[in-house]
Short mmCIF file of C-alpha atoms in Angstrom, two decimals:
data_model
loop_
_atom_site.label_atom_id
_atom_site.label_comp_id
_atom_site.label_asym_id
_atom_site.label_seq_id
_atom_site.Cartn_x
_atom_site.Cartn_y
_atom_site.Cartn_z
CA MET A 25 55.48 23.47 -30.11
CA ILE A 26 53.21 24.83 -33.08
CA VAL A 27 53.70 23.33 -36.68
CA GLU A 28 51.70 25.57 -39.55
CA LEU A 29 50.53 23.58 -42.22
CA PRO A 30 49.46 26.43 -45.30
CA ASP A 31 47.45 24.90 -48.00
CA THR A 32 47.00 21.29 -46.85
CA THR A 33 44.89 18.77 -46.85
CA THR A 34 43.86 16.46 -43.92
CA SER A 35 46.03 13.48 -45.32
CA GLN A 36 49.48 15.59 -44.69
CA VAL A 37 47.95 16.40 -41.29
CA SER A 38 47.38 13.07 -40.29
CA LYS A 39 51.55 12.29 -41.69
CA THR A 40 52.82 15.43 -40.14
CA LEU A 41 51.07 14.28 -36.22
CA VAL A 42 52.81 11.13 -37.15
CA LYS A 43 56.53 12.62 -37.79
CA ILE A 44 55.88 14.97 -34.81
CA ARG A 45 55.67 12.17 -32.40
CA GLU A 46 57.90 9.89 -33.92
CA GLU A 47 60.80 12.76 -33.72
CA GLY A 48 60.01 14.30 -30.65
CA GLY A 49 58.52 11.46 -28.73
CA VAL A 50 54.82 13.17 -28.74
CA VAL A 51 52.48 9.65 -28.09
CA ALA A 52 48.93 9.67 -28.39
CA LEU A 53 48.73 6.80 -25.75
CA GLY A 54 46.50 7.69 -22.96
CA ARG A 55 44.39 9.94 -24.62
CA VAL A 56 40.65 9.14 -24.30
CA LEU A 57 38.64 10.96 -26.10
CA THR A 58 38.75 13.56 -29.64
CA LEU A 59 37.22 16.60 -29.03
CA VAL A 60 35.73 18.63 -32.30
CA ILE A 61 35.31 22.01 -31.58
CA ALA A 62 33.38 24.09 -34.11
CA THR A 63 34.10 27.52 -34.19
CA ALA A 64 33.79 30.80 -36.38
CA PRO A 65 37.29 32.66 -37.26
CA GLY A 66 38.63 34.76 -34.48
CA SER A 67 37.13 32.42 -32.04
CA GLU A 68 39.15 29.70 -31.44
CA GLU A 69 41.63 30.87 -28.80
CA GLU A 70 38.89 31.16 -26.03
CA ALA A 71 37.67 27.64 -27.15
CA ILE A 72 41.30 26.36 -27.43
CA GLU A 73 42.35 27.43 -24.00
CA ALA A 74 39.52 26.13 -22.08
CA ALA A 75 39.92 22.70 -24.07
CA ASN A 76 43.87 22.75 -22.72
CA ASP A 77 42.84 23.33 -19.18
CA ALA A 78 40.32 20.58 -19.43
CA SER A 79 43.08 18.16 -21.17
CA ARG A 80 44.98 18.03 -17.57
CA GLU A 81 42.00 16.10 -16.25
CA HIS A 82 40.81 14.65 -19.87
CA PRO A 83 43.94 13.72 -21.83
CA MET A 84 42.36 14.17 -25.40
CA ARG A 85 43.07 15.46 -29.31
CA VAL A 86 41.52 18.49 -29.80
CA ILE A 87 40.32 19.15 -33.42
CA VAL A 88 39.40 22.62 -33.92
CA VAL A 89 37.34 22.99 -37.20
CA SER A 90 36.85 26.99 -37.99
CA SER A 91 34.78 28.18 -41.59
CA ASP A 92 32.55 31.05 -41.76
CA PRO A 93 28.98 29.67 -43.19
CA GLU A 94 28.54 33.42 -44.69
CA GLU A 95 31.51 33.31 -46.87
CA ALA A 96 31.40 33.27 -50.27
CA PRO A 97 30.73 30.34 -51.39
CA ASP A 98 32.90 30.93 -55.23
CA LEU A 99 36.02 30.89 -52.99
CA ASP A 100 38.58 28.26 -54.00
CA ALA A 101 38.56 25.40 -51.52
CA ARG A 102 41.61 25.71 -49.30
CA LEU A 103 42.71 23.99 -46.01
CA ASP A 104 45.06 25.74 -43.99
CA ALA A 105 46.03 23.51 -40.58
CA GLU A 106 48.35 24.19 -37.10
CA ILE A 107 49.08 21.72 -35.33
CA ARG A 108 50.00 22.33 -31.27
CA VAL A 109 51.89 19.83 -29.25
CA GLY A 110 53.66 20.26 -26.02
CA GLY A 111 53.17 23.62 -23.90
CA ASP A 112 51.26 24.58 -26.58
CA ALA A 113 48.26 22.12 -26.20
CA GLY A 114 47.98 21.09 -22.50
CA ALA A 115 47.99 17.52 -21.55
CA SER A 116 46.26 17.66 -25.28
CA GLU A 117 47.68 17.11 -29.01
CA VAL A 118 45.34 20.46 -30.81
CA ILE A 119 44.62 20.32 -34.18
CA VAL A 120 43.46 23.55 -36.03
CA LEU A 121 41.68 23.42 -39.39
CA ARG A 122 40.74 26.54 -41.18
CA ALA A 123 38.49 25.45 -44.18
CA HIS A 124 37.48 27.94 -46.65
CA GLY A 125 34.89 27.51 -50.10
CA ASP A 126 33.93 24.20 -50.56
CA ALA A 127 36.71 22.13 -48.07
CA ALA A 128 34.32 23.65 -45.18
CA ARG A 129 31.30 22.70 -46.76
CA ASP A 130 31.88 18.99 -45.52
CA GLU A 131 32.65 19.05 -42.18
CA GLU A 132 32.68 16.02 -41.74
CA SER A 133 35.35 14.46 -43.71
CA LEU A 134 37.59 16.84 -42.59
CA VAL A 135 37.74 15.36 -39.38
CA MET A 136 37.39 11.64 -40.54
CA GLY A 137 41.12 10.96 -40.78
CA LEU A 138 42.34 12.59 -37.40
CA LEU A 139 39.83 10.89 -35.08
CA LEU A 140 41.37 8.71 -32.72
CA PRO A 141 40.91 4.88 -33.43
CA ASP A 142 38.23 3.70 -30.90
CA ALA A 143 38.00 6.60 -28.71
CA PRO A 144 34.78 8.14 -28.15
CA VAL A 145 33.81 11.67 -29.82
CA VAL A 146 32.56 14.79 -28.07
CA THR A 147 31.52 17.67 -30.21
CA TRP A 148 31.42 21.07 -28.97
CA TRP A 149 29.81 24.30 -30.43
CA PRO A 150 31.34 27.24 -28.44
CA GLY A 151 29.11 29.50 -30.35
CA ALA A 152 26.52 29.20 -33.03
CA SER A 153 25.28 25.81 -33.72
CA PRO A 154 22.82 23.89 -35.67
CA ASP A 155 19.26 23.49 -35.24
CA VAL A 156 19.54 19.96 -34.89
CA PRO A 157 23.40 19.37 -33.52
CA GLY A 158 22.67 15.42 -33.59
CA GLN A 159 21.62 15.48 -37.36
CA SER A 160 24.41 17.58 -38.03
CA PRO A 161 27.63 16.70 -40.13
CA LEU A 162 29.66 17.06 -37.03
CA GLY A 163 27.06 15.95 -34.56
CA ARG A 164 26.18 12.52 -36.30
CA ILE A 165 29.96 11.10 -35.51
CA ALA A 166 29.87 12.56 -31.71
CA HIS A 167 28.69 10.39 -28.69
CA ARG A 168 28.04 13.56 -26.84
CA ARG A 169 27.17 17.14 -28.31
CA ILE A 170 27.53 20.38 -26.30
CA THR A 171 25.98 23.84 -27.11
CA ASP A 172 25.69 26.60 -25.11
CA ALA A 173 22.33 28.65 -25.29
CA SER A 174 23.74 31.80 -23.06
CA THR A 175 26.01 32.50 -26.51
CA LYS A 176 23.18 33.31 -28.74
CA PRO A 177 21.61 36.29 -29.37
CA ASP A 178 18.11 34.98 -28.03
CA PRO A 179 19.39 32.87 -24.89
CA GLN A 180 15.68 31.89 -23.86
CA HIS A 181 14.49 31.29 -27.61
CA ALA A 182 17.80 29.24 -28.07
CA LEU A 183 16.84 27.04 -24.85
CA HIS A 184 13.67 25.98 -26.12
CA ALA A 185 14.90 25.14 -29.61
CA CYS A 186 17.32 22.57 -27.38
CA ALA A 187 14.11 21.11 -26.24
CA THR A 188 12.53 20.52 -29.75
CA SER A 189 15.66 19.53 -30.94
CA TYR A 190 16.52 17.29 -28.30
CA THR A 191 18.31 13.89 -28.97
CA PRO A 192 20.09 11.71 -26.11
CA GLY A 193 23.64 12.69 -26.19
CA ASP A 194 22.86 16.13 -26.44
CA ALA A 195 24.21 18.64 -23.67
CA ASP A 196 24.50 22.18 -22.91
CA PHE A 197 26.21 24.87 -20.64
CA ALA A 198 22.67 26.30 -19.70
CA TRP A 199 22.71 22.81 -17.76
CA THR A 200 26.11 22.74 -16.50
CA ARG A 201 26.05 25.69 -14.60
CA LEU A 202 23.41 24.57 -12.75
CA THR A 203 25.51 22.07 -10.80
CA LEU A 204 26.66 24.13 -7.75
CA TRP A 205 22.66 25.46 -7.14
CA ARG A 206 21.46 21.83 -7.77
CA ALA A 207 23.50 20.40 -5.32
CA GLN A 208 23.22 23.13 -2.75
CA LEU A 209 19.38 23.25 -3.10
CA ALA A 210 19.42 19.26 -2.83
CA ALA A 211 21.49 19.81 0.64
CA VAL A 212 18.99 22.26 1.89
CA LEU A 213 16.12 19.75 1.32
CA ASP A 214 18.24 16.70 2.94
CA GLN A 215 18.09 18.63 5.98
CA PRO A 216 15.21 19.06 8.81
CA PRO A 217 12.51 19.98 8.41
CA TYR A 218 11.14 17.42 6.13
CA ALA A 219 7.96 19.58 5.55
CA PRO A 220 7.37 19.30 1.51
CA ILE A 221 7.64 22.39 -0.32
CA THR A 222 4.67 24.15 -1.12
CA ALA A 223 5.73 26.78 -3.59
CA VAL A 224 8.92 27.81 -5.55
CA LYS A 225 10.39 31.10 -6.91
CA VAL A 226 13.37 31.72 -9.41
CA THR A 227 14.98 34.97 -10.51
CA GLY A 228 17.61 35.83 -12.74
CA ALA A 229 18.89 37.98 -15.55
CA ILE A 230 16.69 37.63 -18.90
CA ASP A 231 19.84 36.48 -20.52
CA SER A 232 20.20 33.53 -18.48
CA PRO A 233 18.61 30.25 -19.71
CA SER A 234 20.20 28.28 -16.83
CA THR A 235 17.46 30.53 -14.72
CA THR A 236 14.56 28.89 -16.47
CA LEU A 237 16.18 25.61 -16.72
CA LEU A 238 16.27 25.98 -12.85
CA ALA A 239 13.00 26.57 -12.72
CA ALA A 240 11.91 23.82 -14.84
CA TRP A 241 14.24 21.28 -12.88
CA LEU A 242 12.51 22.59 -9.53
CA HIS A 243 9.04 21.98 -10.67
CA LEU A 244 9.80 18.79 -12.06
CA GLN A 245 11.47 17.44 -8.91
CA LEU A 246 9.35 18.89 -6.29
CA ASP A 247 5.99 18.86 -7.98
CA ALA A 248 5.29 22.21 -6.69
CA PRO A 249 3.85 25.76 -8.40
CA THR A 250 6.93 27.35 -9.37
CA THR A 251 7.46 30.70 -10.98
CA TYR A 252 10.34 32.44 -12.38
CA GLU A 253 10.91 35.92 -13.08
CA LEU A 254 13.75 37.18 -15.45
CA THR A 255 14.74 40.55 -15.13
CA PRO A 256 16.63 43.32 -17.50
CA VAL A 257 20.37 42.99 -17.52
CA GLU A 258 20.64 46.52 -16.60
CA GLU A 259 18.39 45.88 -13.17
CA GLY A 260 21.16 43.21 -11.48
CA SER A 261 23.92 40.95 -12.50
CA HIS A 262 24.14 38.43 -15.01
CA GLY A 263 23.01 34.95 -14.34
CA ILE A 264 20.86 33.21 -11.30
CA HIS A 265 19.38 35.74 -8.63
CA GLY A 266 17.92 33.26 -6.60
CA VAL A 267 15.49 30.72 -5.47
CA GLU A 268 12.86 30.97 -2.83
CA LEU A 269 11.27 27.46 -1.82
CA GLN A 270 8.21 27.95 0.39
CA ARG A 271 6.91 25.86 3.28
CA ASP A 272 4.28 25.75 5.99
CA GLY A 273 6.92 26.67 8.38
CA GLY A 274 8.48 29.44 6.44
CA THR A 275 10.92 30.47 3.53
CA VAL A 276 14.26 29.15 2.43
CA GLU A 277 15.92 31.52 0.27
CA LEU A 278 18.85 31.47 -1.34
CA VAL A 279 20.13 34.54 -2.66
CA ARG A 280 23.18 35.14 -4.63
CA ASP A 281 23.38 38.79 -3.81
CA ILE A 282 27.35 39.62 -4.64
CA PRO A 283 29.11 38.00 -7.57
CA GLY A 284 30.75 34.36 -6.33
CA VAL A 285 28.65 34.63 -2.95
CA ALA A 286 25.00 33.72 -2.08
CA THR A 287 23.21 34.35 1.44
CA LEU A 288 21.38 31.38 2.75
CA ASN A 289 18.44 32.34 5.15
CA GLN A 290 16.62 29.22 6.30
CA PRO A 291 13.59 29.36 9.33
CA GLY A 292 15.34 29.21 12.85
CA GLN A 293 18.72 29.20 11.50
CA PRO A 294 21.28 31.84 11.61
CA THR A 295 21.90 33.11 8.02
CA HIS A 296 24.89 31.36 5.66
CA HIS A 297 27.09 32.72 2.74
CA VAL A 298 27.98 29.69 0.45
CA ALA A 299 30.16 30.13 -1.98
CA LEU A 300 28.25 30.59 -5.90
CA PRO A 301 30.48 31.15 -8.18
CA ARG A 302 30.03 31.75 -12.17
CA ARG A 303 31.37 28.64 -13.76
CA ASN A 304 33.98 29.41 -16.15
CA LEU A 305 34.08 27.66 -19.51
CA ARG A 306 37.02 25.35 -18.41
CA ASP A 307 35.34 24.29 -15.70
CA CYS A 308 31.80 23.38 -17.37
CA LEU A 309 33.68 21.45 -20.39
CA ALA A 310 36.03 19.54 -17.48
CA ASP A 311 32.39 18.55 -16.33
CA GLU A 312 30.71 17.42 -19.48
CA LEU A 313 33.65 15.36 -20.36
CA ARG A 314 33.24 13.11 -16.99
CA ARG A 315 30.42 11.50 -18.30
CA LEU A 316 30.40 10.21 -22.27
CA ASP A 317 26.88 8.80 -21.87
CA PRO A 318 23.35 10.89 -22.12
CA ASP A 319 23.08 12.53 -19.38
CA GLU A 320 19.13 11.18 -19.07
CA LEU A 321 18.19 13.84 -16.18
CA TYR A 322 19.22 16.84 -18.54
CA GLY A 323 16.96 15.02 -21.24
CA GLU A 324 13.89 14.54 -19.29
CA VAL A 325 14.20 18.60 -17.85
CA ILE A 326 14.86 19.66 -20.94
CA THR A 327 12.02 18.07 -22.79
CA SER A 328 9.56 17.72 -19.94
CA GLY A 329 10.39 19.86 -17.24
CA LEU A 330 10.04 22.92 -20.05
CA ALA A 331 7.01 21.58 -21.18
CA LEU A 332 5.52 21.43 -17.40
CA LEU A 333 6.97 24.79 -16.93
CA GLY A 334 5.29 25.84 -19.68
CA ASP A 335 1.92 24.76 -18.62
CA ALA A 336 2.10 26.25 -15.39
CA GLU A 337 2.66 29.79 -17.78
CA ALA A 338 -0.50 29.08 -19.19
CA GLU A 339 -2.12 28.32 -16.04
CA GLY A 340 -0.62 32.10 -14.93
CA VAL A 341 1.70 30.92 -12.54
CA HIS A 342 4.28 32.31 -14.25
CA ALA A 343 5.68 35.59 -13.02
#
């Protein structure tokens, strides 16, 4: 069910929610968190679809704040709202707020009256995000703040901006997309022989901040000389292409040569094919919502790991 509320207020939206619950039996009990999605006009549906899918694992209230920062500042203040429940909202209830004029200037006030009481708040910017998410109006009220460097015009620059603006509780999908790669590499290193890694090489597309972040994680964890190569998109597929771990006894190679499937080569062992699909928005969002405390490992990698990788680059280790 979708209820349209043109030219309304947050108070009227809240009252309508109560009315819908009383008349239709839709309840807020069991909602474990409030997800606030800050997006540009026209980009709401993809984010809502991902949130609806993720809500089946994490029942929640979804508040979508849609505004255009480049909109003429002299427009009359106006708030158009939409409430989705039932089959149109998965296991959540979705409130879409389309703000214009002065109504779009105070995002915090727009959502404060709609947050679930005593429930954690997660803010997600699927596209453009503030320079310092932790100090933004929607970031200050959140326990977790999620960005996506890969959606920016310059993903590599956006990743380093995440490092300089990092506040405990921040997260980026560039890190979330590494979960399967990190698990597979950790499994390889848990097998004999247990010889130390002497060199690491990571390759990927230039529009893949995950490639740089994977190199930073490996450099931080293995303390081995690390190189990473970023290739133009037209020369290969998007995302991470492969990882080489060099030992005295030979090189371990994990290469994603076809979409969704990687080839694992280890000295003295047969070639294995490993499922390594690129994670979609739903998977990344559901993964990040599994923890509502700061991701300390991400914080260490995005700050210290990237900095160490920068030192390696200055020493000529970067390829």
